[in-house]
Tab-separated table of C-alpha atoms in Angstrom:
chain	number	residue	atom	x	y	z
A	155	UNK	CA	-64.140	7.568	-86.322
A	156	UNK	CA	-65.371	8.573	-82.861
A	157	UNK	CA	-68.711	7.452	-83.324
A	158	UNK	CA	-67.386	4.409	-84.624
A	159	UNK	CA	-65.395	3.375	-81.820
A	160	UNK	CA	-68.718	4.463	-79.999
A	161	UNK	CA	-70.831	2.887	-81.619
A	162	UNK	CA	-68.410	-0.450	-81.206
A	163	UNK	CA	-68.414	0.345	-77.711
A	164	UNK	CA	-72.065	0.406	-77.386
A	165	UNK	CA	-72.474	-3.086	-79.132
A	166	UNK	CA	-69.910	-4.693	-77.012
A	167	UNK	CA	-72.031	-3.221	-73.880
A	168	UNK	CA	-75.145	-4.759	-75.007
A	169	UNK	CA	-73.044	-8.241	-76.224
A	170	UNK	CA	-71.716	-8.174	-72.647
A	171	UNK	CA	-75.363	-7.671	-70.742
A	172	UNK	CA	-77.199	-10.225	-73.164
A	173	UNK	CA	-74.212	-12.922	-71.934
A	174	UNK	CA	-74.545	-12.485	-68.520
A	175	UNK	CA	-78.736	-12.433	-68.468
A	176	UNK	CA	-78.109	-15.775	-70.395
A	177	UNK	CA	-75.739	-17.244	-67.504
A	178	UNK	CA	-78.220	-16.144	-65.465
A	179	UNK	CA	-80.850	-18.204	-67.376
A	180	UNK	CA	-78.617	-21.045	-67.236
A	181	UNK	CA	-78.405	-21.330	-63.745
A	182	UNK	CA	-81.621	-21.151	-63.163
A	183	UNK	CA	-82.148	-24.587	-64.833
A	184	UNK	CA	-82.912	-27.386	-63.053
A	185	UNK	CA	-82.309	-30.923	-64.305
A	186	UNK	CA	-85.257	-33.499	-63.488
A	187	UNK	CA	-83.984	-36.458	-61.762
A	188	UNK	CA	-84.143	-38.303	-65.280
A	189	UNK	CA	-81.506	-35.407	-67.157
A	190	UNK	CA	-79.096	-36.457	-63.858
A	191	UNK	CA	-75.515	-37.917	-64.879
A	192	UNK	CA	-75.725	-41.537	-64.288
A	193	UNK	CA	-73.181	-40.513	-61.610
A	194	UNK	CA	-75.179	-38.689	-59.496
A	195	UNK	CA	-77.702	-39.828	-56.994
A	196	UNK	CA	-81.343	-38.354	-57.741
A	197	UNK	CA	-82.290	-36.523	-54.180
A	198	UNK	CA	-85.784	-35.744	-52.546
A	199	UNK	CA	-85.721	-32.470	-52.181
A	200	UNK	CA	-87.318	-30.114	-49.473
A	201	UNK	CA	-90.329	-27.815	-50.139
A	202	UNK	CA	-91.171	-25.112	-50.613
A	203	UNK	CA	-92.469	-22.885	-47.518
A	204	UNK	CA	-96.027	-22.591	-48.029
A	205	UNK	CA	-96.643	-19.016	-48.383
A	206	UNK	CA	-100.286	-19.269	-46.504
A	207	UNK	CA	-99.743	-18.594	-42.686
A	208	UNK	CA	-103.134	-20.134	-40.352
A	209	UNK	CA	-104.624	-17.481	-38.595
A	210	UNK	CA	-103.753	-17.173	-34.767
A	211	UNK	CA	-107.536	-17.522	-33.949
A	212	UNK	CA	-107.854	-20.867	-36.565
A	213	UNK	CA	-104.960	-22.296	-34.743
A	214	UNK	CA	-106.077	-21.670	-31.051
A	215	UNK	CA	-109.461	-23.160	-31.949
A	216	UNK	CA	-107.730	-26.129	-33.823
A	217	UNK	CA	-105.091	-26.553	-31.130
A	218	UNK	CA	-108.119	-26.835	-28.049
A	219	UNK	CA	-109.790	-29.397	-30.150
A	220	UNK	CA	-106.760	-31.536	-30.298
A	221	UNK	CA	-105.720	-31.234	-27.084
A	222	UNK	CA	-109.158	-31.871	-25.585
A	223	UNK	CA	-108.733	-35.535	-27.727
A	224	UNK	CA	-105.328	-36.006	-26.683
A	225	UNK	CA	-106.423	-36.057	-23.342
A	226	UNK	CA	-109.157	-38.337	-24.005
A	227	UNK	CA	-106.896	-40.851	-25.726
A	228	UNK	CA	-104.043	-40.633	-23.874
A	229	UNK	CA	-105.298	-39.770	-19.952
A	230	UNK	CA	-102.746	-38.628	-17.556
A	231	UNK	CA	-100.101	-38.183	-20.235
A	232	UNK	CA	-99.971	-42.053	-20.611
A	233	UNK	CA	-98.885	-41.655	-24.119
A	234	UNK	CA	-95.030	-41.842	-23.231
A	235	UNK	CA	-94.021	-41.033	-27.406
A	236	UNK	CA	-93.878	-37.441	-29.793
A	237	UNK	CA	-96.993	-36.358	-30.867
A	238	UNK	CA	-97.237	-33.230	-33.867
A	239	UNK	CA	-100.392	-32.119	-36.190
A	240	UNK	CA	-99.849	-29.125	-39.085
A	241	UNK	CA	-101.375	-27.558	-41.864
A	242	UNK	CA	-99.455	-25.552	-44.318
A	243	UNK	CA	-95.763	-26.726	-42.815
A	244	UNK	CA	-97.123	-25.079	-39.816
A	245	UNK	CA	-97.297	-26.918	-36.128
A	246	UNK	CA	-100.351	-26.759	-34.627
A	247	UNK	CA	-100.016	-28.675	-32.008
A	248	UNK	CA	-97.009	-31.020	-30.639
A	249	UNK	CA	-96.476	-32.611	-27.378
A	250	UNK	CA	-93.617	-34.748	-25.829
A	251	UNK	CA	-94.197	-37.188	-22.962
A	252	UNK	CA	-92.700	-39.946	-21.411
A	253	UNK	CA	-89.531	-41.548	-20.835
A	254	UNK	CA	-87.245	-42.680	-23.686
A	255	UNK	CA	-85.450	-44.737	-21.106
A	256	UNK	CA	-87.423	-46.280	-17.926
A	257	UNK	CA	-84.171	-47.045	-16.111
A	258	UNK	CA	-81.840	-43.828	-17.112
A	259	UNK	CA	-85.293	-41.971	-16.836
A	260	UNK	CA	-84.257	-40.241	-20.137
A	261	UNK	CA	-87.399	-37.891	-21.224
A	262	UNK	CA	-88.870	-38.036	-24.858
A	263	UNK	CA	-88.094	-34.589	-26.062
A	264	UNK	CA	-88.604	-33.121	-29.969
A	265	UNK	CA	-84.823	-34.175	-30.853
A	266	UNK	CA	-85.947	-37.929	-29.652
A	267	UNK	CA	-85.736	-39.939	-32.432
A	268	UNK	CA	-88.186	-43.302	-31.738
A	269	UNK	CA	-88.672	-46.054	-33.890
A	270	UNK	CA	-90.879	-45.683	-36.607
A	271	UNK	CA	-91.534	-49.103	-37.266
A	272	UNK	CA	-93.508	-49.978	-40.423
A	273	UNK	CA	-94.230	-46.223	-41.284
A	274	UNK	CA	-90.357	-47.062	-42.429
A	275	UNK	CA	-92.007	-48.910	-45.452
A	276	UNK	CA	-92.873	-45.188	-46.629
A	277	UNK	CA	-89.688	-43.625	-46.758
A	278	UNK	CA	-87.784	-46.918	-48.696
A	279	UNK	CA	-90.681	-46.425	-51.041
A	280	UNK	CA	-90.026	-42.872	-51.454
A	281	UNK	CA	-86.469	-43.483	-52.566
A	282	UNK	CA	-87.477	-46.534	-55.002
A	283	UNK	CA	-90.269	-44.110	-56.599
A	284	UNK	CA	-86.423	-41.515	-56.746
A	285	UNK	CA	-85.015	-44.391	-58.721
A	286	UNK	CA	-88.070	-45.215	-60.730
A	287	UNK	CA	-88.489	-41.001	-61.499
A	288	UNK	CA	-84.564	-40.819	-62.953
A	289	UNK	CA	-85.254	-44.041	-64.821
A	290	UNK	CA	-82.687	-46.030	-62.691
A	291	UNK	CA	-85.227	-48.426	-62.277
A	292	UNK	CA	-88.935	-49.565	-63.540
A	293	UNK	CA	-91.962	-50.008	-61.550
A	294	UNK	CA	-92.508	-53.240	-63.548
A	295	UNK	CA	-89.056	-54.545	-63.826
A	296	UNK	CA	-88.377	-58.067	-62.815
A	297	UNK	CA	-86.863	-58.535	-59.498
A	298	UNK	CA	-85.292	-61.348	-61.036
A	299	UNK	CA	-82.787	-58.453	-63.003
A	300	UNK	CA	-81.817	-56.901	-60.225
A	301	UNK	CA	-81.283	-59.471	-57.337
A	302	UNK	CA	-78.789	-62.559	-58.324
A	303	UNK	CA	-80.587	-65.767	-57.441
A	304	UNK	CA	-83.952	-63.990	-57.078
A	305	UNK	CA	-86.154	-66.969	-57.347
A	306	UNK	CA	-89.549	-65.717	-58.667
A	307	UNK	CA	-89.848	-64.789	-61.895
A	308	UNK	CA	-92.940	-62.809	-62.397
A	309	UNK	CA	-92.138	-60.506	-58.989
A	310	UNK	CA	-92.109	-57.194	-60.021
A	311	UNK	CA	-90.804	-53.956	-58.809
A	312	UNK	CA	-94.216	-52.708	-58.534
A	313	UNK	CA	-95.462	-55.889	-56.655
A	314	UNK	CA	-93.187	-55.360	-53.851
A	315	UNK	CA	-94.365	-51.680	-53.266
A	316	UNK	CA	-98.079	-52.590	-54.028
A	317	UNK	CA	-97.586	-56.044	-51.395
A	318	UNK	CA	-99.635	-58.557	-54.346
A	319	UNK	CA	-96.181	-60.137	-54.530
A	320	UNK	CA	-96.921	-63.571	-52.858
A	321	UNK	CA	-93.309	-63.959	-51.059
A	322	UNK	CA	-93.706	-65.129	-47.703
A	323	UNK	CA	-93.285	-63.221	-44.622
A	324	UNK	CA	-89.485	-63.642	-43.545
A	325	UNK	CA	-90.616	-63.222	-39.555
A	326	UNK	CA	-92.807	-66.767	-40.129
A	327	UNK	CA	-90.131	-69.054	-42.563
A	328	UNK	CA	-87.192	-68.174	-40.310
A	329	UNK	CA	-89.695	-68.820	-37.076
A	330	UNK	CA	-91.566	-71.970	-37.104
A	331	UNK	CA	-88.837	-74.333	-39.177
A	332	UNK	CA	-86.088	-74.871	-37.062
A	333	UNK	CA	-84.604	-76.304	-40.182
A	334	UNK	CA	-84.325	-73.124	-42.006
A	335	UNK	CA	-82.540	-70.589	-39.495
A	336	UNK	CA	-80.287	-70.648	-36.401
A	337	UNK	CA	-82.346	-67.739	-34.357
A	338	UNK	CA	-79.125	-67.045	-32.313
A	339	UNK	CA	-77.607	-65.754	-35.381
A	340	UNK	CA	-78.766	-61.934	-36.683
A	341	UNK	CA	-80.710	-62.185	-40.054
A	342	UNK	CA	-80.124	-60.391	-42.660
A	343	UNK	CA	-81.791	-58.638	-46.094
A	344	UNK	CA	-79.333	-60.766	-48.008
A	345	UNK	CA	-79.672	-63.888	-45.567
A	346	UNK	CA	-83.317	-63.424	-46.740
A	347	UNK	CA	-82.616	-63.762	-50.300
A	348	UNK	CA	-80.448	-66.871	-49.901
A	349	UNK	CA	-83.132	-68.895	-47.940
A	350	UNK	CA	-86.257	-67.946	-50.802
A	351	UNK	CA	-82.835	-68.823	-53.030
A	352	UNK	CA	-81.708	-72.335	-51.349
A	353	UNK	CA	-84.622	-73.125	-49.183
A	354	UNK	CA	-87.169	-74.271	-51.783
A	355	UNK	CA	-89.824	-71.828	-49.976
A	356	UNK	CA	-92.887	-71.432	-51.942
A	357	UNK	CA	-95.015	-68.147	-52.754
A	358	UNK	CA	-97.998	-67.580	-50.821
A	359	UNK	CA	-100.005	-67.309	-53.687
A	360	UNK	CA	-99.455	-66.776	-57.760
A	361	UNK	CA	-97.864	-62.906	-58.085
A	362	UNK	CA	-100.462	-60.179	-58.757
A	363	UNK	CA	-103.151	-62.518	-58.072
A	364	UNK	CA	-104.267	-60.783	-54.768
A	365	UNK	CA	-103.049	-58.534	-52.042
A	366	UNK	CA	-101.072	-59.689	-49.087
A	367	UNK	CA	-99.238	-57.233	-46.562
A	368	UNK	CA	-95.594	-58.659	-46.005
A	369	UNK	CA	-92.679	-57.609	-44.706
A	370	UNK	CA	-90.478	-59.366	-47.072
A	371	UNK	CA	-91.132	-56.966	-50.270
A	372	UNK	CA	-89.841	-54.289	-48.892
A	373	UNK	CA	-86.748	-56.188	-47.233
A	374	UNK	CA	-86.238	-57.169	-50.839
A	375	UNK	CA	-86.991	-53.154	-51.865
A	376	UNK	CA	-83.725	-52.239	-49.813
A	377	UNK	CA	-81.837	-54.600	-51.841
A	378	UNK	CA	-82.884	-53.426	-54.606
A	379	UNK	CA	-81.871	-49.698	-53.760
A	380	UNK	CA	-78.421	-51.216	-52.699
A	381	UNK	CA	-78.070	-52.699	-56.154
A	382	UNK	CA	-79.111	-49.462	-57.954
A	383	UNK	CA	-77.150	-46.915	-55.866
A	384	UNK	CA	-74.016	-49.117	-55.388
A	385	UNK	CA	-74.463	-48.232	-51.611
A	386	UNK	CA	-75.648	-49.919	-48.339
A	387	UNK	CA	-79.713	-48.772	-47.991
A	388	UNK	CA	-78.062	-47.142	-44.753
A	389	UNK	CA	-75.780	-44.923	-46.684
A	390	UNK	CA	-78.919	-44.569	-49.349
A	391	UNK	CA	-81.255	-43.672	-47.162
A	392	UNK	CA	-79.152	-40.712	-45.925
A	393	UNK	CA	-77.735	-39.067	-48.793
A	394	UNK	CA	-81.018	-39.269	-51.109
A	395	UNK	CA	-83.469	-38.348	-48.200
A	396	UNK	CA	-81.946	-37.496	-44.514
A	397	UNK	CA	-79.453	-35.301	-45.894
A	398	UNK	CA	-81.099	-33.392	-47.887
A	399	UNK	CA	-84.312	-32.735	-46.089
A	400	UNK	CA	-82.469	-31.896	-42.450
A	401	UNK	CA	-83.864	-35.083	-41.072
A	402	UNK	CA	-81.112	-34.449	-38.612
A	403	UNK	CA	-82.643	-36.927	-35.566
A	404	UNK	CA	-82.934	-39.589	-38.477
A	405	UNK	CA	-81.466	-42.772	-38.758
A	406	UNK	CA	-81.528	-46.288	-39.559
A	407	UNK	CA	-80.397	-48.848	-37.115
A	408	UNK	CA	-77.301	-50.635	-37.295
A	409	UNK	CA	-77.602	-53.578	-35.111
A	410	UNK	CA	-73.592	-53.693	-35.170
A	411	UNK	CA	-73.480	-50.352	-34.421
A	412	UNK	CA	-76.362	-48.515	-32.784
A	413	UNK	CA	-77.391	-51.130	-30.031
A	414	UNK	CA	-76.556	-48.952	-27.111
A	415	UNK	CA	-77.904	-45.819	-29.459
A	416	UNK	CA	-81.345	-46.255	-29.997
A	417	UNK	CA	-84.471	-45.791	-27.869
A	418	UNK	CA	-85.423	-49.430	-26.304
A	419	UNK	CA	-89.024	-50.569	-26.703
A	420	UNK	CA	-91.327	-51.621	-23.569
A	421	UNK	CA	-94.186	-53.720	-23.203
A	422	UNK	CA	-97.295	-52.001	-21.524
A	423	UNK	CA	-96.351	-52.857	-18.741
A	424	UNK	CA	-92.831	-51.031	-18.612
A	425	UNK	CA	-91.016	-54.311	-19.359
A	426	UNK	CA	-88.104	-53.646	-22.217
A	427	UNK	CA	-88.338	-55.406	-24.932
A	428	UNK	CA	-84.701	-56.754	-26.084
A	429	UNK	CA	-83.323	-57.033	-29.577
A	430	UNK	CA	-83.805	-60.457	-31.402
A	431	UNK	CA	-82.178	-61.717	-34.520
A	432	UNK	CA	-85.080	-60.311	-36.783
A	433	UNK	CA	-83.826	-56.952	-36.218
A	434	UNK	CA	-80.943	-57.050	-38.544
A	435	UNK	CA	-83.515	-56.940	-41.210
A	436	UNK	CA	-84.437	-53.052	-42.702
A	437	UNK	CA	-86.177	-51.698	-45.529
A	438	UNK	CA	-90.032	-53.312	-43.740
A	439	UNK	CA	-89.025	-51.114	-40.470
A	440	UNK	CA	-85.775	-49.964	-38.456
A	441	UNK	CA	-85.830	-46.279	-39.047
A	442	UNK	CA	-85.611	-44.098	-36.052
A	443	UNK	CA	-86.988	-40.671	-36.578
A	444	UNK	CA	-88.877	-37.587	-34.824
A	445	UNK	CA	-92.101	-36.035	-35.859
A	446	UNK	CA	-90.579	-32.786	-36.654
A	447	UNK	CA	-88.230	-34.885	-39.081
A	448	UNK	CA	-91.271	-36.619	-40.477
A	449	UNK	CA	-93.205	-33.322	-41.186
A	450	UNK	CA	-90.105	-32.462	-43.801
A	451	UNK	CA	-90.481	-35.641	-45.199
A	452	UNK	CA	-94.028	-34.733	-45.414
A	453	UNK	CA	-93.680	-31.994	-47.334
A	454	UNK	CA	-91.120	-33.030	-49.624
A	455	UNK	CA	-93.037	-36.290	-50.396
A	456	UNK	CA	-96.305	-33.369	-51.214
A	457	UNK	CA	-94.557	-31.061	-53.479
A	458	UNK	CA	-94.931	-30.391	-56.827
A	459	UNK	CA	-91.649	-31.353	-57.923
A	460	UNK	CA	-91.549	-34.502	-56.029
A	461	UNK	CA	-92.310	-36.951	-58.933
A	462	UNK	CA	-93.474	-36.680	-62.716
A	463	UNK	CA	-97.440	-36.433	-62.061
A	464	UNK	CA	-98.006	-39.593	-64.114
A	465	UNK	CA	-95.758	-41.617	-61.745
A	466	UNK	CA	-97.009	-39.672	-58.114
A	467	UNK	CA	-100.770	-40.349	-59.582
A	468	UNK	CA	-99.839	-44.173	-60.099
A	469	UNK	CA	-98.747	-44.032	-56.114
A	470	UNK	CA	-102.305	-43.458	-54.931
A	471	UNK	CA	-103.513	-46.015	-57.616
A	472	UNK	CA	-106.089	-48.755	-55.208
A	473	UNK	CA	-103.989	-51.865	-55.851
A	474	UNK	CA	-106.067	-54.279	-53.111
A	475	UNK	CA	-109.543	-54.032	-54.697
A	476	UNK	CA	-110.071	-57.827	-55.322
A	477	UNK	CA	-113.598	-57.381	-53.145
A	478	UNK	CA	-115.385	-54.190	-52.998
A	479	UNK	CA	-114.400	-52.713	-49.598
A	480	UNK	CA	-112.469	-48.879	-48.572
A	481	UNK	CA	-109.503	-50.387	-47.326
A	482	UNK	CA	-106.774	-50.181	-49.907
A	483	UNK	CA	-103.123	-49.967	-50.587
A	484	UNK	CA	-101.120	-47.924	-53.002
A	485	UNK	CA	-97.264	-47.978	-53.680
A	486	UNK	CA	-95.918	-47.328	-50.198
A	487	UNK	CA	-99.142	-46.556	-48.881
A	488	UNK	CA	-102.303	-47.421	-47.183
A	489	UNK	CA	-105.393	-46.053	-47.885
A	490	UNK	CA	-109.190	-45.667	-47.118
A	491	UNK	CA	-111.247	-44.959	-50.550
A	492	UNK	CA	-115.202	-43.863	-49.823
A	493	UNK	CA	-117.828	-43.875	-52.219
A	494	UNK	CA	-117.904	-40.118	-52.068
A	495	UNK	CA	-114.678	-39.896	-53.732
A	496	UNK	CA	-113.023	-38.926	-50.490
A	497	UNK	CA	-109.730	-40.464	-50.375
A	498	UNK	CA	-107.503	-40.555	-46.654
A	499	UNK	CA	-104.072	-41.897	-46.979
A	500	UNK	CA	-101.928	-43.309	-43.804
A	501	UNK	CA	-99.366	-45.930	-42.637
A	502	UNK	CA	-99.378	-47.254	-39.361
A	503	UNK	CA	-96.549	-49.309	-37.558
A	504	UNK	CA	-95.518	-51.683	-35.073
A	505	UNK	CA	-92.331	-53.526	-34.079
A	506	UNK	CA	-91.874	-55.071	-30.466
A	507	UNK	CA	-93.325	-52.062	-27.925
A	508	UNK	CA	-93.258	-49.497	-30.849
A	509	UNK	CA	-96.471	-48.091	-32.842
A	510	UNK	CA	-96.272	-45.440	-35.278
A	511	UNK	CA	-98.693	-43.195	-37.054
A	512	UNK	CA	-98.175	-41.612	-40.463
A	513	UNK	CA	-101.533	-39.130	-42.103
A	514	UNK	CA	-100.514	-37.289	-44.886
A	515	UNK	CA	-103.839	-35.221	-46.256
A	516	UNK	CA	-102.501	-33.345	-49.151
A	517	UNK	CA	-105.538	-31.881	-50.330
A	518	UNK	CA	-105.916	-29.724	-46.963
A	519	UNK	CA	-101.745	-29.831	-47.068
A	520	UNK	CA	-102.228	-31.195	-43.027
A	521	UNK	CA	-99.616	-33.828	-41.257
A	522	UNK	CA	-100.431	-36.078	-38.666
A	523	UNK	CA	-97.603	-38.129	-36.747
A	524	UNK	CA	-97.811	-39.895	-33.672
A	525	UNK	CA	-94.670	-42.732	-32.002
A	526	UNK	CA	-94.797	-44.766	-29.188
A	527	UNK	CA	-92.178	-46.510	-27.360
A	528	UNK	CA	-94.415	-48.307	-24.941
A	529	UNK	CA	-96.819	-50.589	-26.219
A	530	UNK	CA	-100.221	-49.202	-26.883
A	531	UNK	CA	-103.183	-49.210	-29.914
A	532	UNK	CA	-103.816	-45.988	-28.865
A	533	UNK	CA	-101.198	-44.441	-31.447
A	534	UNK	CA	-103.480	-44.963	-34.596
A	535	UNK	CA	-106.375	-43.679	-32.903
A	536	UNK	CA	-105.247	-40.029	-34.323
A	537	UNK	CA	-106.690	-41.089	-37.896
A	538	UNK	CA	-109.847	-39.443	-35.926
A	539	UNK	CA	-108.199	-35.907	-35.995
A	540	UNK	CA	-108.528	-35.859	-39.759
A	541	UNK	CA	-112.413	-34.772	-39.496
A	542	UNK	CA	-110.951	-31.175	-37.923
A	543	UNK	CA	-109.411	-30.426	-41.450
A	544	UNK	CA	-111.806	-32.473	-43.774
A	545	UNK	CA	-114.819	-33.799	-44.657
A	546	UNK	CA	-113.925	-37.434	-43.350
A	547	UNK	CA	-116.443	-40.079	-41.565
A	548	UNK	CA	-114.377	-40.315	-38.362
A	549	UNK	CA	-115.800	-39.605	-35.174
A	550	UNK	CA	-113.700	-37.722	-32.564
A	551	UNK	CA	-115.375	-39.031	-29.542
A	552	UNK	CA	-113.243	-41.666	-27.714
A	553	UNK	CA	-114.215	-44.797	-28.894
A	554	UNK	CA	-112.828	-47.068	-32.012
């Protein structure tokens, strides 16, 4: 009877220990963004620390070389903007210059968030591509099901990201026909829609018939995650990717709200730039962020577990290859393709005195960001530093 209740004893032990290594199995699954409750906002998630530290005598020789051409392309510290290269998550090399404000004399530190201009097309694509990964959305769903009075039929999701869309720029309808909007009134994504809805304006060309760069498909892009998400793109933005990253110094403007917030722009010659009534629009631009903030975006966009790897592959698909050329354009982002197979992927910006510079090289895992708040071309010039970390026909001697 003893070695009964023993033996009971023992099998209620090992009943017990099997349970809890099974809870323990249970929490370590992780649902894709496509298991998510419908509920439940799919999130981009940050990476994983890359487990590869650069050697201090790689990173003294890589950080002399950089700052021998930031000197060359920016001399006397004329860049006034954030500056930052890595490799591996690491920071090579940073620097911080400038005034964020020429009257207040404010100085442009790490926690300075600048405008980012049109490198903000890469982060609304990022969360569409969220959407599109837990099947909220499809890359080749009419726009027409999404947005109410959406007048083109054949736009596609994935001809707003990939710009062969044919809708007009909103900057030139709203500009040059003083019939079609009252400039002293702010526009809007939604004022947008109405006038392609009411205003009889015409595509550009017949959808998916050739590329075109415009600022309207992604303006139309934020709608669209406002209509998925049930939330403003401002809300969107920063519980699917500020939040969860620690893009703390990230933002995107409010013009009701962050006017006396935000970093103002200057011309080159130190002249501010004011707000106009185009800068109500977001979704094409009006993110504020730092380069430290942009390296975790970075490195969230890179990981493994970032998309399904049929969807990420279709990202870096060459959309614009109607005549043979290098100069391309995925889903959300630009890209030189050379006949040797190597591939270098970018985004570059510019609204009012702002330019930005986005170079993601994922196969040598190495981040390039560079902002501006005072006009100057000089910004993309740092597309050059990618021949320190690959083999890529730039040429780091200061010239274009």
């Amino acid at each position: 009877m003893a070695l009964l209740k023993k033996a009971n004893i023992a099998q209620l032990l090992l009943v017990s220990l099997a349970m809890v290594s099974c809870a323990k199995e249970i929490k370590k699954v992780t649902l894709t963004d496509a298991q998510l409750p419908k509920n439940v906002l799919p999130i981009v998630k940050p990476s994983i620390k890359d487990s590869i530290p650069l050697t201090a005598n790689y990173v003294a020789t890589q950080k002399q070389k950089i700052e021998n051409f930031y000197k060359k392309n920016w001399p006397n510290n004329s860049m006034n903007g954030s500056f930052l290269v890595a490799q591996n998550g690491q920071i090579i090399y940073e620097k911080y210059n400038g005034y964020g404000n020429f009257r207040d004399k404010d100085s442009i530190t790490s926690d300075t968030p600048l405008h980012i201009a049109s490198v903000s097309k890469v982060l609304t694509a990022t969360v569409v591509l969220k959407l599109v990964n837990a099947k909220r959305l499809d890359l080749d769903q009419k726009v027409s099901t999404l947005l109410d009075h959406f007048p083109y039929p054949d736009i596609t999701v994935r001809t707003l990201l990939n710009h062969r869309s044919g809708l007009r720029n909103y900057s030139y309808f709203t500009d040059r026909k003083a019939n079609i909007w009252d400039r002293k009134k702010t526009l809007t994504n939604q004022d947008v829609l109405d006038l392609m809805a009411t205003k009889a304006i015409g595509l550009e060309f017949r959808t998916d018939s050739r590329f075109a760069y415009c600022n309207t498909n992604y303006a139309m892009l934020a709608l669209i995650i406002e209509k998925v998400t049930k939330l403003s793109y401002i809300e969107a933005m920063d519980k699917m990717l500020f939040q969860p990253l620690g893009m703390t110094h990230s933002f995107v403007f409010d013009i009701n709200k962050d006017k006396k917030k935000i970093v103002p722009s200057y011309k080159a010659n130190k002249v501010e730039i004011g707000i106009d009534y185009l800068d109500g629009v977001y979704g094409d631009k009006n993110i504020y962020a730092t380069p430290r903030d942009l390296l975790k975006f970075d490195l969230a966009r890179n990981a493994p577990n970032f998309l399904e790897p049929e969807l990420w592959k279709e990202v870096f698909t060459p959309y614009s290859n109607e005549r043979k050329g290098t100069k391309n354009y995925g889903l959300g982002i630009r890209m030189i393709n050379w006949e040797t197979g190597q591939n270098f992927y970018f985004h570059n910006g510019w609204w009012h005195g702002n330019t930005s510079s986005y170079v993601t090289l994922p196969k040598e895992k190495v981040t390039i960001i560079a902002l501006s708040n005072k006009m100057t071309k000089n910004t993309y010039a740092v597309r050059k530093l990618a021949k320190l970390f690959g083999d890529y026909p730039f040429k780091l001697e200061d010239e274009e």
